[in-house]
Coordinates of C-alpha atoms in Angstrom, one line a residue:
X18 CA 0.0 0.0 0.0
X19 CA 1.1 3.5 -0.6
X20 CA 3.3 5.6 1.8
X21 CA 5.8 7.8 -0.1
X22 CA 5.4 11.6 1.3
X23 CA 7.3 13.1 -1.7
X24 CA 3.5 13.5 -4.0
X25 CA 3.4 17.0 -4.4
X26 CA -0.4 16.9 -5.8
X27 CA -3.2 17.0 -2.9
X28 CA -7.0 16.5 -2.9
X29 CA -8.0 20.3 -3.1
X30 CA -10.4 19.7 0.0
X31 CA -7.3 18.5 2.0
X32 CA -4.6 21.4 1.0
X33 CA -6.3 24.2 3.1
X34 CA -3.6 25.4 5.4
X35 CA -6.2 25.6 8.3
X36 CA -6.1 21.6 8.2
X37 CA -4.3 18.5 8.5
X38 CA -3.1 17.3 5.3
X39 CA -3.8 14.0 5.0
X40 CA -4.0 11.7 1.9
X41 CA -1.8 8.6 1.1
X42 CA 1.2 10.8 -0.2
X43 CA 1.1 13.0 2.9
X44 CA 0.8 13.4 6.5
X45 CA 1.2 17.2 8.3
X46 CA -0.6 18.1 11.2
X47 CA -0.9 21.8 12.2
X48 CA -0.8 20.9 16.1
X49 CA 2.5 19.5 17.9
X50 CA -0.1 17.1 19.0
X51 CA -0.3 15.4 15.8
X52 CA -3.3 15.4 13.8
X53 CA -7.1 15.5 15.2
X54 CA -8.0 12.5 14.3
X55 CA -11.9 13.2 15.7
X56 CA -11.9 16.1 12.8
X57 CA -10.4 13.5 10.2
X58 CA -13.5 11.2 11.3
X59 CA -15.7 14.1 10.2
X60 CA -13.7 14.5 6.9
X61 CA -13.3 10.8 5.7
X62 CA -17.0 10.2 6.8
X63 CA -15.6 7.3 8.6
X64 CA -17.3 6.1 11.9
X65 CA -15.2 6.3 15.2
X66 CA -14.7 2.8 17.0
X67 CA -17.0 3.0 20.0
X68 CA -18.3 1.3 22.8
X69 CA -21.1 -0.8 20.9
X70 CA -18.2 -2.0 18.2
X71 CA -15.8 -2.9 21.8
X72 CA -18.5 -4.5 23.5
X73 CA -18.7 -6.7 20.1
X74 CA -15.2 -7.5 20.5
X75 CA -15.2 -8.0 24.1
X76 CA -18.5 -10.4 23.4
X77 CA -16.4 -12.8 21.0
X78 CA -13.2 -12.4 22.5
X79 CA -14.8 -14.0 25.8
X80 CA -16.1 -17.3 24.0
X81 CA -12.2 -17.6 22.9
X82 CA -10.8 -16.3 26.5
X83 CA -8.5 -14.0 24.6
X84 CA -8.1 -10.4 25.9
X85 CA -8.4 -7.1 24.0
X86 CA -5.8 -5.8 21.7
X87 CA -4.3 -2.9 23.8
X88 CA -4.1 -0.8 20.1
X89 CA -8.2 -1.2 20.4
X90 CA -8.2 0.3 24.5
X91 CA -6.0 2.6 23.8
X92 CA -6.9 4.2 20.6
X93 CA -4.7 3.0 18.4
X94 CA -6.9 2.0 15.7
X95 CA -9.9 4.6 16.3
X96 CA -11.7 4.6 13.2
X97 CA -13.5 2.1 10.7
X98 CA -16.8 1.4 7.8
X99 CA -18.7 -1.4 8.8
X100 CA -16.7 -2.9 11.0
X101 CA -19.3 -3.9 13.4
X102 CA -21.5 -5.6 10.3
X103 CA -18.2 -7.9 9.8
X104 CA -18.2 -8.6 13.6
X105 CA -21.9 -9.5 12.9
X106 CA -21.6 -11.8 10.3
X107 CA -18.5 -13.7 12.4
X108 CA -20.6 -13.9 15.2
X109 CA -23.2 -15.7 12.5
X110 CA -20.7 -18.2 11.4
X111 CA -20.0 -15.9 7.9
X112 CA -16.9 -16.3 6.8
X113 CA -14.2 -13.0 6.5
X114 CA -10.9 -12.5 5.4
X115 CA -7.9 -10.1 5.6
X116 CA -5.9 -7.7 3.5
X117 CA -3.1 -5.2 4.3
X118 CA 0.0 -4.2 2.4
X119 CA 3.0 -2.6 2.3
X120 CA 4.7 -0.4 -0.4
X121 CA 8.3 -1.0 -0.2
X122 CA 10.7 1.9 -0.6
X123 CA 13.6 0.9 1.7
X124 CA 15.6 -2.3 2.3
X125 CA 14.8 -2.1 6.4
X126 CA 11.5 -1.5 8.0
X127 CA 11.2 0.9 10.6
X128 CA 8.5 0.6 14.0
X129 CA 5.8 2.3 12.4
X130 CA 5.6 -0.3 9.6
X131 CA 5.3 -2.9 12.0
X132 CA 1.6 -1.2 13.4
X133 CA -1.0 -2.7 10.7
X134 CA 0.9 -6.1 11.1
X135 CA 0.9 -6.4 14.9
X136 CA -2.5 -5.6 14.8
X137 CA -3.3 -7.8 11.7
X138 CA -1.4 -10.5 13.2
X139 CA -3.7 -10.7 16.3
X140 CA -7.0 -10.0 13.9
X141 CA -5.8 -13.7 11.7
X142 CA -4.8 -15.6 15.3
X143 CA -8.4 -14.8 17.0
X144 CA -10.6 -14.9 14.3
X145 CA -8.8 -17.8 12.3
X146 CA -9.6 -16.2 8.9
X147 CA -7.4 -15.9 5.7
X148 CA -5.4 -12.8 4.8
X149 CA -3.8 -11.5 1.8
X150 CA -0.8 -9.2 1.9
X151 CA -0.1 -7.2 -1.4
X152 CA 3.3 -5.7 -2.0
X153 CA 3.1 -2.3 -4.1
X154 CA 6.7 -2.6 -5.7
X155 CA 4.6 -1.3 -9.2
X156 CA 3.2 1.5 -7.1
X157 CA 7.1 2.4 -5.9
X158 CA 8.5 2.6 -9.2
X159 CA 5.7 4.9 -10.1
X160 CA 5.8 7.8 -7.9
X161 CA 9.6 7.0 -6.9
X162 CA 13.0 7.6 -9.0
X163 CA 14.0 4.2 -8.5
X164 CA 14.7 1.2 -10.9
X165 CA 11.5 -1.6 -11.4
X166 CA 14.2 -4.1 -10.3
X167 CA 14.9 -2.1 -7.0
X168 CA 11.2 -2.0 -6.5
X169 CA 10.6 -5.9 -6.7
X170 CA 13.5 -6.7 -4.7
X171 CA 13.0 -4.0 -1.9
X172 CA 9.5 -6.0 -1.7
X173 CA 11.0 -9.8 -0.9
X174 CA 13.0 -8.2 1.3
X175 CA 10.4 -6.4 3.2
X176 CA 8.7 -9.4 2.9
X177 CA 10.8 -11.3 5.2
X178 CA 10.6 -8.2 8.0
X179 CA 6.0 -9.3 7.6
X180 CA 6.8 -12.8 7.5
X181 CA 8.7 -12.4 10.9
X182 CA 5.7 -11.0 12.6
X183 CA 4.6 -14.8 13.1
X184 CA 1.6 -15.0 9.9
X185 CA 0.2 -18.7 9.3
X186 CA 1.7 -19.7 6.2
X187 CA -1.9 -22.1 5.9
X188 CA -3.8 -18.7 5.8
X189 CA -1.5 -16.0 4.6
X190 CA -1.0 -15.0 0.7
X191 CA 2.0 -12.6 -0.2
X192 CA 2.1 -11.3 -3.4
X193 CA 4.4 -8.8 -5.4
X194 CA 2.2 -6.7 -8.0
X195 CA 5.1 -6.7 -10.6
X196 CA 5.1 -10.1 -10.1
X197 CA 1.4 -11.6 -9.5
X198 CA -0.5 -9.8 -12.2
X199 CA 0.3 -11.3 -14.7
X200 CA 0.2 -15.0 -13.2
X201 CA -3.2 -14.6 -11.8
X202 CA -6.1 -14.0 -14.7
X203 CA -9.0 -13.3 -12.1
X204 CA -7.0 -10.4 -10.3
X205 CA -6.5 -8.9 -13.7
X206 CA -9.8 -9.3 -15.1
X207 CA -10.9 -7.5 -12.1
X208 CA -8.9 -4.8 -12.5
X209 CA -9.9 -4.1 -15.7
X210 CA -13.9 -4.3 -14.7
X211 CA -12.6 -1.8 -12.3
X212 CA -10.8 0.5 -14.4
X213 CA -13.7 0.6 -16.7
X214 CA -16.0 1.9 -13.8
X215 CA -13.9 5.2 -13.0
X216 CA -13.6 8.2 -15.1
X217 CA -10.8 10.5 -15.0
X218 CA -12.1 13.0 -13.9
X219 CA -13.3 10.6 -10.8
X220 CA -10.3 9.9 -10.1
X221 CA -8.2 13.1 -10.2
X222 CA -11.0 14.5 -7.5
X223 CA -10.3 11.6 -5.2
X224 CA -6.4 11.8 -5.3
X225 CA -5.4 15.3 -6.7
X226 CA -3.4 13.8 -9.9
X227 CA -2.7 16.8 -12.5
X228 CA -2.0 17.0 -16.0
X229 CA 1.8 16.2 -15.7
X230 CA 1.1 12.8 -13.3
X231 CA 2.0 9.6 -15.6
X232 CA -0.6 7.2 -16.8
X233 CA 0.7 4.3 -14.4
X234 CA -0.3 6.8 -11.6
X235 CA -4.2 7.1 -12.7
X236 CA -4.6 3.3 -13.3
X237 CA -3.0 2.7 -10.2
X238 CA -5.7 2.7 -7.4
X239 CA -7.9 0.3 -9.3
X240 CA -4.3 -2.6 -8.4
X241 CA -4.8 -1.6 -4.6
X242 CA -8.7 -1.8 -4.7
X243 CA -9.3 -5.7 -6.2
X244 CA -7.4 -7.4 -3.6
X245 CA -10.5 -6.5 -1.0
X246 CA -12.7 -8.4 -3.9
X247 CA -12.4 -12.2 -2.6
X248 CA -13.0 -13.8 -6.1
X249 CA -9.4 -12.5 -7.2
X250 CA -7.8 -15.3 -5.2
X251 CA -9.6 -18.2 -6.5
X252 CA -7.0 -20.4 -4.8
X253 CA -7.9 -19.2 -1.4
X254 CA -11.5 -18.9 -2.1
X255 CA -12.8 -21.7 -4.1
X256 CA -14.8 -19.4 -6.8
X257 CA -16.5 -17.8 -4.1
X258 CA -16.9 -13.7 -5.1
X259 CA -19.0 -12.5 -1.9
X260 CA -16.5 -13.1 0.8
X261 CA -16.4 -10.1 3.4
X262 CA -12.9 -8.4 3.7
X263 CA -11.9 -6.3 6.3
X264 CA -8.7 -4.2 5.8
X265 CA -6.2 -2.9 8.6
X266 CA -4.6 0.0 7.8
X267 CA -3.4 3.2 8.7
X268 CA -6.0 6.2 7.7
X269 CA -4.1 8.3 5.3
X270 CA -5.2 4.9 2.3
X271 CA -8.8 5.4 2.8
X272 CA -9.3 7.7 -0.1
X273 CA -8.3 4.2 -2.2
X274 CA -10.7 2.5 0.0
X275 CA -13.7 5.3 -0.6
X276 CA -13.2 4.8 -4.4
X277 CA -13.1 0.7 -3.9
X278 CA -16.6 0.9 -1.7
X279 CA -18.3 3.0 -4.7
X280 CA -17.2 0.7 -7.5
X281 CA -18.3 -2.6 -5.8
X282 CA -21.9 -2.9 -6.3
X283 CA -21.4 -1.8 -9.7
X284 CA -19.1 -4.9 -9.7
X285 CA -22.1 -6.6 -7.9
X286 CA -19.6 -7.4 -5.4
X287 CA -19.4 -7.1 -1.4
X288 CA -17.9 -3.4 -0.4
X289 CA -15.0 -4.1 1.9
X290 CA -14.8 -3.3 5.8
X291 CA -12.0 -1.1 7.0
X292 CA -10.3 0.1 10.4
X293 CA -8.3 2.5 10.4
X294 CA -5.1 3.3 12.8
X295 CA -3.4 6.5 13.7
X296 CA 0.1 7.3 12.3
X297 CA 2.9 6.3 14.2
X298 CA 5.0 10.0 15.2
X299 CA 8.7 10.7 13.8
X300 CA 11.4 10.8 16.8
X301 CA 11.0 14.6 16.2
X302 CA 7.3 14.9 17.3
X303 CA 3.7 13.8 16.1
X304 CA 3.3 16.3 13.0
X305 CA 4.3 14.1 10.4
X306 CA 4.8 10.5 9.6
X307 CA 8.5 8.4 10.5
X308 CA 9.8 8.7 6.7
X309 CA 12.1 5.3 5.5
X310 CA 14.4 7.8 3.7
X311 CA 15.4 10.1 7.0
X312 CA 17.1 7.6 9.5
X313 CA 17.2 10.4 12.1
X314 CA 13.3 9.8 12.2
X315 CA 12.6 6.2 12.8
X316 CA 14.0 3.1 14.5
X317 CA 14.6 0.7 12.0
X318 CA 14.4 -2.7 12.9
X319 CA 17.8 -3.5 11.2
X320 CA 18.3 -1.0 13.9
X321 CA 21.5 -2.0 17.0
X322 CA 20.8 -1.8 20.2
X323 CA 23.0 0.9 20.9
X324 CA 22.0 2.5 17.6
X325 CA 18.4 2.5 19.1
X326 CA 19.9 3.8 23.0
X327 CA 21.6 6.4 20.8
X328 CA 18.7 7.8 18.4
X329 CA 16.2 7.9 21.3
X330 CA 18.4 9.7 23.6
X331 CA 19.4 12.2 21.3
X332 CA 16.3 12.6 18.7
X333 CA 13.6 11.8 20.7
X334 CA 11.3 14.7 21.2
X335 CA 11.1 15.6 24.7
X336 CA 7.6 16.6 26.7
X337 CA 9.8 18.0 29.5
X338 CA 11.0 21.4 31.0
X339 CA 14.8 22.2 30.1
X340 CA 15.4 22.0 34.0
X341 CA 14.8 19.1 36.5
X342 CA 13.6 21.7 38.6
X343 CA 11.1 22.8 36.2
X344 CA 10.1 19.0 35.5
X345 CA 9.5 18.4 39.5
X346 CA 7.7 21.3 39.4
X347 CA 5.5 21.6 36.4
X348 CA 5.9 18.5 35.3
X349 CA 6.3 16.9 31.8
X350 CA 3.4 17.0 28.6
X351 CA 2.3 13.4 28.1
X352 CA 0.6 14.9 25.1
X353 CA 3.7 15.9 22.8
X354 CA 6.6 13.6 24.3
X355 CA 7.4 10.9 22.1
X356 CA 9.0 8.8 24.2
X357 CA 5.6 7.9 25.7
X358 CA 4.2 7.9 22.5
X359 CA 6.1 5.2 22.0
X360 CA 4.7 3.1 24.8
X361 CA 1.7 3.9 24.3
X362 CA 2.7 1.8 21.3
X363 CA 4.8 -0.9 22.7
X364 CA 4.5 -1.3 26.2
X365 CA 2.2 -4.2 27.5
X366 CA 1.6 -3.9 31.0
X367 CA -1.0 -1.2 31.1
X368 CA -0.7 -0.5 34.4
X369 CA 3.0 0.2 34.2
X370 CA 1.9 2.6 31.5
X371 CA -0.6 4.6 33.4
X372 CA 1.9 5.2 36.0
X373 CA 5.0 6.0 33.9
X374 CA 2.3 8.8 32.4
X375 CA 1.1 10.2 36.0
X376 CA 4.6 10.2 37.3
X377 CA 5.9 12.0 34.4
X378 CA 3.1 14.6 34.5
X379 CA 3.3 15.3 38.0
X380 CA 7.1 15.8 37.3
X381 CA 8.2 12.9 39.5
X382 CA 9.3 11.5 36.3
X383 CA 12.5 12.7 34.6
X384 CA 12.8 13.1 31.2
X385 CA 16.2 10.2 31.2
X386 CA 14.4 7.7 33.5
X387 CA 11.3 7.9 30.8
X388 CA 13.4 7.5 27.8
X389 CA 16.0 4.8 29.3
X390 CA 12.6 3.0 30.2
X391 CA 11.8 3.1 26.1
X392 CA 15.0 2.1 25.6
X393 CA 14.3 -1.0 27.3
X394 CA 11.0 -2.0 25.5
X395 CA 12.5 -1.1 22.1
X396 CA 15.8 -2.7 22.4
X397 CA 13.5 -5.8 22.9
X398 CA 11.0 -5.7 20.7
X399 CA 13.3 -5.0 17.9
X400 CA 15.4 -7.7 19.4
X401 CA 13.4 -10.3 18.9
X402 CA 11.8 -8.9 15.7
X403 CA 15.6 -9.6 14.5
X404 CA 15.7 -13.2 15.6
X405 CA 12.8 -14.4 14.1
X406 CA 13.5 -12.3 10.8
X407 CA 16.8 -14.1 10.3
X408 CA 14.9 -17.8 10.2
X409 CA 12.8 -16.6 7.2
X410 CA 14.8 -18.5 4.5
X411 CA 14.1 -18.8 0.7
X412 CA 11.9 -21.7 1.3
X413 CA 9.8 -19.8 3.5
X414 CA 9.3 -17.3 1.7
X415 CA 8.2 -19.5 -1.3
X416 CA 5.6 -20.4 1.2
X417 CA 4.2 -17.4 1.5
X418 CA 4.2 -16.2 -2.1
X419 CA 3.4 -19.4 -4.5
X420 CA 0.1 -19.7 -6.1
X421 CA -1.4 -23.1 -4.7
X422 CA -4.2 -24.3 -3.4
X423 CA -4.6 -23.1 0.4
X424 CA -6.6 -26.1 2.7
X425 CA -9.1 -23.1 4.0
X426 CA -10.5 -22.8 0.5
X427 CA -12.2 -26.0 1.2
X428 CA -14.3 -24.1 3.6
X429 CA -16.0 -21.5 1.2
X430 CA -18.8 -23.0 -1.3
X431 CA -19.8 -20.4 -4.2
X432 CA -23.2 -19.9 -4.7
X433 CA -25.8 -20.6 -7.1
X434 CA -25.2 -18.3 -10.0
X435 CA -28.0 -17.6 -12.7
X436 CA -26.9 -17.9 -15.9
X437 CA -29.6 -17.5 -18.7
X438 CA -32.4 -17.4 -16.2
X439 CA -31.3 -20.8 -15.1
X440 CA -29.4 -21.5 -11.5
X441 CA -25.8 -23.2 -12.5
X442 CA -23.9 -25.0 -9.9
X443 CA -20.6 -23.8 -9.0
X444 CA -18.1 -26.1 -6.6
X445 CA -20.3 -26.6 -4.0
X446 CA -21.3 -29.8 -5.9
X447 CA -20.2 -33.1 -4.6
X448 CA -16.6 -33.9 -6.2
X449 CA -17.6 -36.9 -8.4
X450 CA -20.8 -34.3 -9.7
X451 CA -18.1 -31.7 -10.3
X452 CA -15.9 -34.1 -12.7
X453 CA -18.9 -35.1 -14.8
X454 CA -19.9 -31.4 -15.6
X455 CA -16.4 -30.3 -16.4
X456 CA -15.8 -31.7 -20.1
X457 CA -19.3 -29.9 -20.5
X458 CA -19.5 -26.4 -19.3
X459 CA -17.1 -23.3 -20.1
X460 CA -14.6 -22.3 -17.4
X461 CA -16.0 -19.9 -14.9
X462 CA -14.3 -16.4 -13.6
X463 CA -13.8 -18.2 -10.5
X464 CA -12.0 -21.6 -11.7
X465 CA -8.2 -21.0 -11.1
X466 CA -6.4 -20.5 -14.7
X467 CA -2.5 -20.1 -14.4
X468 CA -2.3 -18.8 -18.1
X469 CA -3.4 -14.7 -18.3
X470 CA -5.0 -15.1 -22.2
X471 CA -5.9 -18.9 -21.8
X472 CA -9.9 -19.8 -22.5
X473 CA -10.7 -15.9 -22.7
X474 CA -13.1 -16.9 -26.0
X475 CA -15.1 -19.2 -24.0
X476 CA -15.9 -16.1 -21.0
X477 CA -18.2 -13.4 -21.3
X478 CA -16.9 -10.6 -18.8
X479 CA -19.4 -8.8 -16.3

């Protein structure tokens, strides 16, 4: 999914220099307090996660005896669409699946990257669903000065860095755009269908692309919109094109998102659920987004210990007074530090949290103390992270990325589709049933077809 900062074009409704700028090229908040995410709300015309969507969780979570994701209690991910329907339908044994991506700019990672997966992570282990992961390397090369090669490669290796996270490799689809396109002839077709269903002019008032933007740029949203249409993964879902998706991501791609839940009914197929986290602040504050290409902003995970004591101590935007005296007296702002930002992120114990956050605002906290106490939690997290990165091997990853036939597609059974005002079967029909029919009927968009241009005589599109 997109995050470069370096598009230059806005959405004119979001360049007023009264507001946040927001959109999936950039992130700058007016306020040292980051962006007001309660006005962004208003703006997307998304729905703020509330107590009726928590109680859902809390409802299903107790039948598991699992506890609540602390980026749901504490605000992390504040906003969704139709969340609570998806939460509905589990609850009624209908099926849902996953998608999140990344667009890969840099070789290493750094801790904001890691949010949608954490979170993702925990969404596949308690719900037990399927999840596709798409790599934008096409969408890199596009709006970036670098090399197609660089773009696929940066992507495997990012790859590795999401595969580390600890995804079921029964459940979870990676796929490179450069690379999966043109081996998969239901995701293109659907692109295409989609492509076909927005104007120009549609799409330039959703993103902000001028006159000078390249082609690739336009065509590009309808790439990140299929994936959240189930029938473009016939090998995880059997043929079956009305499987809910819910996507995790961080707020700034919900313009792609807006434009993929106007074109599905056109497509006659399900509109995709979202929920949306906030942006994870740069060492220098919470006014813009950690950037891949500054390394004074982020901790990477290919990040050293001591390179992670060292950036946090010395780039680490402070909440405190410039004296201890001060800070005993006045006491530090919770609000703009980023060291407890950071926990807010990454620490577990909740009541250790709390406290670290009353002690530091009553000024019995020292700025030091609070940032050695990051230090810890970082060191780690990223720690770890590193161990279980460096396991991922080649035939892992070929796990994760080939096109075969995953054992939970056994568990989704297409429905009857009318096809000259009489119902045809799809695979729900007994196997022996299935074999008998084949020699006589055309191949159906949803039958898996490795071959882009193979049978396309035989298909009448949508």
């Amino acid at each position: 999914m997109a995050d470069v900062k370096d598009q230059e074009t806005k959405t004119p409704e979001e360049s007023s220099t009264s507001e946040d700028i927001v959109d999936p090229w950039n992130v700058a908040a007016t306020s040292d307090k980051g962006v007001d995410y309660q006005k962004l709300i208003v703006r997307f015309g998304s729905s703020a996660i509330d107590a009726d969507v928590l109680s859902k969780f809390e409802r299903i979570l107790a039948k598991k005896d699992k506890k609540m994701h602390p980026f749901l209690t504490r605000g992390i991910f504040f906003s969704h669409r139709e969340l609570g329907q998806v939460l509905d339908m589990y609850e009624q044994g209908k099926p849902f699946y996953l998608y999140t991506g990344r667009g890969p700019s840099s070789v290493a990672m750094h801790l904001g990257h890691l949010i949608p997966f954490m979170f993702t992570k925990w969404l596949q282990e308690t719900f037990d669903v399927p999840l596709v992961i798409q790599l934008t390397d096409d969408e890199k090369f596009l709006w970036k000065d670098m090399k197609i090669e660089e773009c696929n490669k940066l992507g495997y290796e990012n790859a590795k860095d999401i595969i580390a996270c600890g995804f079921d490799p029964e459940k979870t689809f990676i796929f490179s755009d450069l690379d999966h396109i043109g081996s998969c002839k239901e995701f293109y077709w659907n692109m295409v269908r989609f492509q076909k269903c927005v104007t120009f002019n549609q799409v330039k008032g959703c993103f902000g692309f001028g006159d000078s933007d390249c082609i690739g740029k336009i065509s590009f949203p309808a790439i990140q919109a299929v994936p959240s249409f189930s029938s473009s993964f016939p090998h995880i879902f059997n043929g079956c094109k009305d499987v809910a998706c819910l996507i995790p991501c961080a707020i700034d791609q919900d313009p792609y998102f807006r434009m993929t839940r106007d074109v599905a009914p056109k497509l006659k197929y399900r509109k995709p659920a979202l929920i949306h986290s906030v942006f994870f602040p740069a060492l220098q504050g919470a006014q813009t987004k950690m950037s891949a290409s500054d390394a004074t902003s982020s901790i990477f995970l290919t990040d050293t210990a001591n390179q992670i004591k060292k950036k946090i101590n010395r780039y680490a935007f402070s909440g405190g007074r410039d004296t201890a005296e001060e800070q005993r007296k006045y006491g530090g702002n919770c609000e703009v530090d980023v060291s407890i930002q950071y926990l807010k992120f990454f620490m577990e114990d909740d009541d250790e949290l709390e406290k670290i956050k009353k002690d530091y605002a009553s000024g019995e906290l020292m700025t030091g103390h609070l940032k050695a106490r990051l230090i810890e939690v970082l060191q780690k997290l990223v720690g770890k992270h590193q161990e279980e990165r460096a396991k991922v091997d080649e035939e892992m990853l070929k796990k994760f990325f080939t096109i075969r036939r995953y054992p939970c597609a056994d568990n989704f059974k297409p429905r009857e589709e009318s096809v000259g005002g009489k119902k045809k079967k799809g695979k729900s029909k007994p196997k022996q049933q299935a074999k008998e029919a084949k020699d006589s009927q055309p191949k159906q968009q949803g039958d898996s077809q490795p071959s882009l241009h193979s049978q396309i005589d035989s298909v009448s599109l949508n």
